[in-house]
Amino acid sequence: MVKVAHISDTHITYGNAFNRTAFDIAIEKINKSDVDLVIHTGDVTDQGLRDEYEYAAFLFNKIEKPLIVVPGNHDVRNVGYELFDRFFGQFFKKVEVGGISFIPIDTTVPDVGDGELDFYEMERLKEKLFEEKETIKVVIGHHHLFPLPFTGRERNVISNSGDLIELFNSSGVAAYLSGHKHVFNVYKLSDTVVINAGAVSCRKTRKGDVNSFNFINFDNFTNGVDVTVIAEYIDGSRERKIFSIPEKSKAISDKGAKLLTIVQISNTCVSDRFYFRQDVMEKGIETINKINPDFVIHCGNIVDAGVERYFERAVALLSNLKSSLMVVPGRNDFSFNGDIFFFRYFSLKPFETEKIKFVPVVTVNKDAKTGRLGRSGLKFLKKELETEKEKIVYLHHNLLPVPHNRETGILEDAGDIIKLLIDKGVKLVLTGYGDNSFFTKLENVSFVNSGSFSWELHNNPAGFSFNLIEIYENDVCVKEIYF
Ligand SMILES: [Fe+2]
Ligand SMILES: [Fe+2]
């Protein structure tokens, strides 16, 4: 077994942000424990200042275990990255313990809160991941990988996190450790356990939390790895979660009876602009008609701009679909007078079959760059999800980052929405922002994003596509279809 203490966001300073008592309690607990390694996921200091680094170096001398430290956005303020290298550079390196490689990455961008993995840092990570054939891989960075609950307005997710998630999937990363948001959270994303630590000694905590850190145990390496995460709060309370990577039940998975076949499309972007490809849209509809699914769900951007004749044209083209069509508005649909026209030409009502409830969710607010459901919207969604039936939720904005894409269309309250969808046992979530097809599983919820159906300016290296989704009692199968 390999045991790790995961601390984050110490925010060491002579100012008010730093809670020295919490720091001392945490370090005492860690020194008394039998951990092999201490991992600090960044924001060592509060402002990246020299006296803060000196104070931090003095305090870190009290840690009696081997150490990995990554820089946080606060550490690189005021050109603090020079000081980080000087004081903590020796701890920013790959460490191998008992068959596990712990690989640190730098997600910081000087003087902004946002996370990003720039080209060369991404290349360095790829090299490190693919040179590891025998060991279990754990990646360590400051910023969070996807929106987390109880963190207010979503900001600063690693902007090319979709690429990172895809890389973790393809290279078999067992765990990703981060901090930054000052909340404890742990989810399983496909075959990676994503662990966020609360703030260990920063006074800024969320929802009245006391400071915390994590003990993480990696165990039983014969068929993957069991990861046990224990959040250790400074007041003595604890939370524990256990995950198996890969999931041991996978080999004996029984899909159960097939319930439905649906096709998911988005970004038809009907218009008379050059990049709208009517010929492609017609071909796509023909391809869907051959499949003859039970339903077609359009996840938004039906038209390229909220112009009435575009809506008229879209209705005419989409009427060639043989299957029933369900839609939600995208950003473009609500532009100009589109927020009026949309409801003139389409309707938006939850729909139910004998076993499944479909819930459309509007996340677009007119002329806003980012999406937001809002607290009333969350209450509405919670109510809609109170049913024993299987639940499928569809909306425009992506909830999880999409590969080959920079996160520009963040859903501001995505973290809280994701938590609600998980807690309510939603089977499938369909989104349509980001112009690239992507399927991943977070806990037991399948998240599927669709690419561009007929708009030429997209981010899908495979071209125009739609998703064919087969829903079984115990499983969801997704295929991307090109045409
Ligand atoms: Fe922080
Ligand atoms: Fe941070």
CSV table of C-alpha atoms in Angstrom, one decimal, residues 94-300:
chain,number,residue,atom,x,y,z
A,94,LYS,CA,8.3,13.2,-10.5
A,95,VAL,CA,8.5,10.8,-7.5
A,96,GLU,CA,8.1,7.0,-7.7
A,97,VAL,CA,6.9,5.2,-4.5
A,98,GLY,CA,5.9,1.5,-4.3
A,99,GLY,CA,5.0,1.1,-8.0
A,100,ILE,CA,3.2,4.5,-8.4
A,101,SER,CA,4.6,7.5,-10.4
A,102,PHE,CA,3.5,10.8,-9.0
A,103,ILE,CA,3.8,13.4,-11.8
A,104,PRO,CA,3.5,17.1,-11.1
A,105,ILE,CA,2.3,19.6,-13.7
A,106,ASP,CA,2.3,23.4,-13.8
A,107,THR,CA,-1.2,24.7,-14.6
A,108,THR,CA,-0.5,28.3,-13.7
A,109,VAL,CA,-0.6,31.5,-15.9
A,110,PRO,CA,1.1,34.5,-14.3
A,111,ASP,CA,-1.3,37.2,-12.9
A,112,VAL,CA,-4.5,35.4,-13.8
A,113,GLY,CA,-6.6,33.0,-11.9
A,114,ASP,CA,-7.2,30.7,-14.9
A,115,GLY,CA,-5.5,27.4,-15.3
A,116,GLU,CA,-3.9,26.3,-18.6
A,117,LEU,CA,-1.5,23.7,-19.7
A,118,ASP,CA,0.6,25.4,-22.4
A,119,PHE,CA,2.0,23.5,-25.4
A,120,TYR,CA,5.3,22.5,-23.9
A,121,GLU,CA,4.0,21.6,-20.5
A,122,MET,CA,1.4,19.3,-22.3
A,123,GLU,CA,4.2,17.7,-24.3
A,124,ARG,CA,6.3,17.2,-21.2
A,125,LEU,CA,3.3,15.5,-19.5
A,126,LYS,CA,2.6,13.3,-22.5
A,127,GLU,CA,6.2,12.2,-22.5
A,128,LYS,CA,6.1,11.4,-18.8
A,129,LEU,CA,2.9,9.5,-19.1
A,130,PHE,CA,3.8,7.3,-22.1
A,131,GLU,CA,7.3,6.5,-20.7
A,132,GLU,CA,5.6,4.9,-17.7
A,133,LYS,CA,4.6,1.4,-18.8
A,134,GLU,CA,4.8,-0.5,-15.5
A,135,THR,CA,3.7,1.9,-12.8
A,136,ILE,CA,0.4,3.3,-11.8
A,137,LYS,CA,0.2,7.0,-12.8
A,138,VAL,CA,-1.0,9.9,-10.6
A,139,VAL,CA,-1.0,13.4,-11.9
A,140,ILE,CA,-0.8,16.4,-9.6
A,141,GLY,CA,-1.8,20.0,-10.6
A,142,HIS,CA,-3.2,23.1,-8.9
A,143,HIS,CA,-6.3,23.8,-10.9
A,144,HIS,CA,-9.5,21.7,-11.1
A,145,LEU,CA,-10.3,19.6,-14.1
A,146,PHE,CA,-14.0,20.2,-14.3
A,147,PRO,CA,-16.6,22.3,-12.4
A,148,LEU,CA,-17.0,21.4,-8.7
A,149,PRO,CA,-20.0,21.9,-6.5
A,150,PHE,CA,-20.3,24.6,-3.7
A,151,THR,CA,-17.7,26.9,-5.4
A,152,GLY,CA,-19.9,29.8,-6.5
A,153,ARG,CA,-19.5,31.0,-10.1
A,154,GLU,CA,-17.4,28.6,-12.1
A,155,ARG,CA,-14.1,30.1,-13.1
A,156,ASN,CA,-10.5,29.1,-13.8
A,157,VAL,CA,-11.1,25.5,-14.8
A,158,ILE,CA,-8.0,24.4,-16.9
A,159,SER,CA,-8.9,26.0,-20.2
A,160,ASN,CA,-7.7,23.0,-22.3
A,161,SER,CA,-9.0,20.5,-19.7
A,162,GLY,CA,-10.9,18.5,-22.4
A,163,ASP,CA,-7.5,17.6,-23.9
A,164,LEU,CA,-6.2,16.6,-20.5
A,165,ILE,CA,-9.2,14.4,-19.7
A,166,GLU,CA,-8.8,12.7,-23.1
A,167,LEU,CA,-5.1,12.2,-22.3
A,168,PHE,CA,-5.9,10.7,-18.9
A,169,ASN,CA,-8.3,8.3,-20.5
A,170,SER,CA,-5.9,7.2,-23.2
A,171,SER,CA,-2.8,6.9,-21.0
A,172,GLY,CA,-4.6,5.3,-18.0
A,173,VAL,CA,-4.1,7.9,-15.3
A,174,ALA,CA,-5.4,6.4,-12.0
A,175,ALA,CA,-5.9,9.7,-10.1
A,176,TYR,CA,-5.6,13.5,-10.6
A,177,LEU,CA,-5.0,15.6,-7.4
A,178,SER,CA,-5.8,19.3,-7.4
A,179,GLY,CA,-6.8,22.2,-5.1
A,180,HIS,CA,-7.6,25.8,-5.9
A,181,LYS,CA,-11.3,25.8,-5.2
A,182,HIS,CA,-10.9,25.4,-1.5
A,183,VAL,CA,-13.5,22.5,-1.2
A,184,PHE,CA,-13.1,18.8,-0.7
A,185,ASN,CA,-14.5,16.8,-3.6
A,186,VAL,CA,-13.9,13.4,-5.1
A,187,TYR,CA,-15.5,12.0,-8.2
A,188,LYS,CA,-14.7,9.1,-10.5
A,189,LEU,CA,-14.3,10.3,-14.1
A,190,SER,CA,-14.2,7.3,-16.4
A,191,ASP,CA,-11.3,5.4,-14.9
A,192,THR,CA,-9.6,8.3,-13.1
A,193,VAL,CA,-10.3,9.3,-9.5
A,194,VAL,CA,-10.4,13.1,-9.4
A,195,ILE,CA,-9.5,14.3,-6.0
A,196,ASN,CA,-9.8,18.0,-4.9
A,197,ALA,CA,-8.5,19.0,-1.5
A,198,GLY,CA,-10.1,21.7,0.7
A,199,ALA,CA,-7.9,24.5,1.9
A,200,VAL,CA,-5.6,23.3,4.7
A,201,SER,CA,-4.9,26.6,6.3
A,202,CYS,CA,-6.5,29.5,4.3
A,203,ARG,CA,-9.2,31.4,6.1
A,204,LYS,CA,-11.2,31.5,2.9
A,205,THR,CA,-13.3,28.3,3.0
A,206,ARG,CA,-16.7,27.6,1.4
A,207,LYS,CA,-20.1,27.2,3.0
A,208,GLY,CA,-18.6,27.6,6.5
A,209,ASP,CA,-16.2,24.6,6.1
A,210,VAL,CA,-13.4,24.1,8.6
A,211,ASN,CA,-10.0,23.6,7.1
A,212,SER,CA,-9.1,20.1,5.8
A,213,PHE,CA,-6.7,17.9,3.9
A,214,ASN,CA,-6.8,14.4,2.5
A,215,PHE,CA,-5.2,11.1,3.4
A,216,ILE,CA,-5.2,8.9,0.2
A,217,ASN,CA,-4.4,5.2,0.2
A,218,PHE,CA,-3.4,3.3,-3.0
A,219,ASP,CA,-3.9,-0.4,-2.5
A,220,ASN,CA,-4.3,-3.8,-4.1
A,221,PHE,CA,-2.3,-3.4,-7.4
A,222,THR,CA,-3.1,-6.8,-9.0
A,223,ASN,CA,-6.0,-5.7,-11.2
A,224,GLY,CA,-5.7,-2.0,-11.2
A,225,VAL,CA,-5.8,0.0,-7.9
A,226,ASP,CA,-8.1,0.7,-5.1
A,227,VAL,CA,-8.1,4.4,-4.1
A,228,THR,CA,-9.4,5.3,-0.6
A,229,VAL,CA,-9.8,9.0,0.0
A,230,ILE,CA,-10.3,10.4,3.5
A,231,ALA,CA,-11.0,14.0,4.1
A,232,GLU,CA,-9.5,14.9,7.4
A,233,TYR,CA,-11.0,18.1,8.9
A,234,ILE,CA,-9.0,20.1,11.5
A,235,ASP,CA,-11.9,19.7,14.0
A,236,GLY,CA,-11.4,15.9,13.9
A,237,SER,CA,-14.3,15.0,11.7
A,238,ARG,CA,-13.8,12.8,8.6
A,239,GLU,CA,-15.3,11.8,5.2
A,240,ARG,CA,-14.3,8.6,3.4
A,241,LYS,CA,-14.8,7.4,-0.2
A,242,ILE,CA,-13.4,4.3,-1.8
A,243,PHE,CA,-13.0,3.7,-5.6
A,244,SER,CA,-11.7,0.8,-7.7
A,245,ILE,CA,-9.7,1.6,-10.9
A,246,PRO,CA,-10.6,0.1,-13.2
A,247,GLU,CA,-14.0,-0.8,-12.1
A,248,LYS,CA,-14.0,-4.5,-11.2
A,249,SER,CA,-17.6,-5.1,-12.2
A,250,LYS,CA,-16.8,-4.1,-15.8
A,251,ALA,CA,-16.0,-7.6,-17.1
A,252,ILE,CA,-19.4,-9.0,-16.0
A,253,SER,CA,-21.5,-6.0,-17.0
A,254,ASP,CA,-25.0,-6.9,-18.2
A,255,LYS,CA,-26.6,-4.3,-20.4
A,256,GLY,CA,-30.1,-5.5,-19.7
A,257,ALA,CA,-33.0,-4.8,-22.1
A,258,LYS,CA,-32.8,-2.1,-24.7
A,259,LEU,CA,-35.1,0.8,-23.8
A,260,LEU,CA,-34.6,3.3,-26.6
A,261,THR,CA,-32.4,4.5,-29.5
A,262,ILE,CA,-31.9,8.2,-29.8
A,263,VAL,CA,-29.9,10.4,-32.1
A,264,GLN,CA,-28.3,13.5,-30.7
A,265,ILE,CA,-27.4,16.5,-32.9
A,266,SER,CA,-26.4,20.1,-32.4
A,267,ASN,CA,-25.1,23.1,-34.3
A,268,THR,CA,-27.1,22.9,-37.5
A,269,CYS,CA,-26.8,26.7,-37.5
A,270,VAL,CA,-29.3,27.1,-40.4
A,271,SER,CA,-28.7,30.4,-42.1
A,272,ASP,CA,-27.7,31.8,-45.5
A,273,ARG,CA,-24.1,32.3,-44.3
A,274,PHE,CA,-21.3,30.6,-46.2
A,275,TYR,CA,-20.4,28.2,-43.4
A,276,PHE,CA,-23.9,26.7,-43.1
A,277,ARG,CA,-23.8,23.6,-45.3
A,278,GLN,CA,-27.4,22.8,-46.3
A,279,ASP,CA,-26.2,19.9,-48.5
A,280,VAL,CA,-24.5,18.3,-45.4
A,281,MET,CA,-27.6,18.9,-43.2
A,282,GLU,CA,-29.8,17.1,-45.8
A,283,LYS,CA,-27.3,14.2,-46.1
A,284,GLY,CA,-27.2,14.0,-42.3
A,285,ILE,CA,-31.0,13.9,-42.0
A,286,GLU,CA,-31.1,11.1,-44.7
A,287,THR,CA,-28.5,9.1,-42.7
A,288,ILE,CA,-30.6,9.5,-39.5
A,289,ASN,CA,-33.8,8.5,-41.3
A,290,LYS,CA,-32.1,5.2,-42.4
A,291,ILE,CA,-31.3,4.5,-38.7
A,292,ASN,CA,-34.9,5.5,-37.7
A,293,PRO,CA,-34.3,6.2,-34.0
A,294,ASP,CA,-37.1,6.6,-31.5
A,295,PHE,CA,-36.2,10.3,-31.0
A,296,VAL,CA,-33.9,12.9,-32.3
A,297,ILE,CA,-32.6,15.4,-29.7
A,298,HIS,CA,-31.2,18.8,-30.9
A,299,CYS,CA,-28.9,20.3,-28.2
A,300,GLY,CA,-29.0,23.8,-29.6
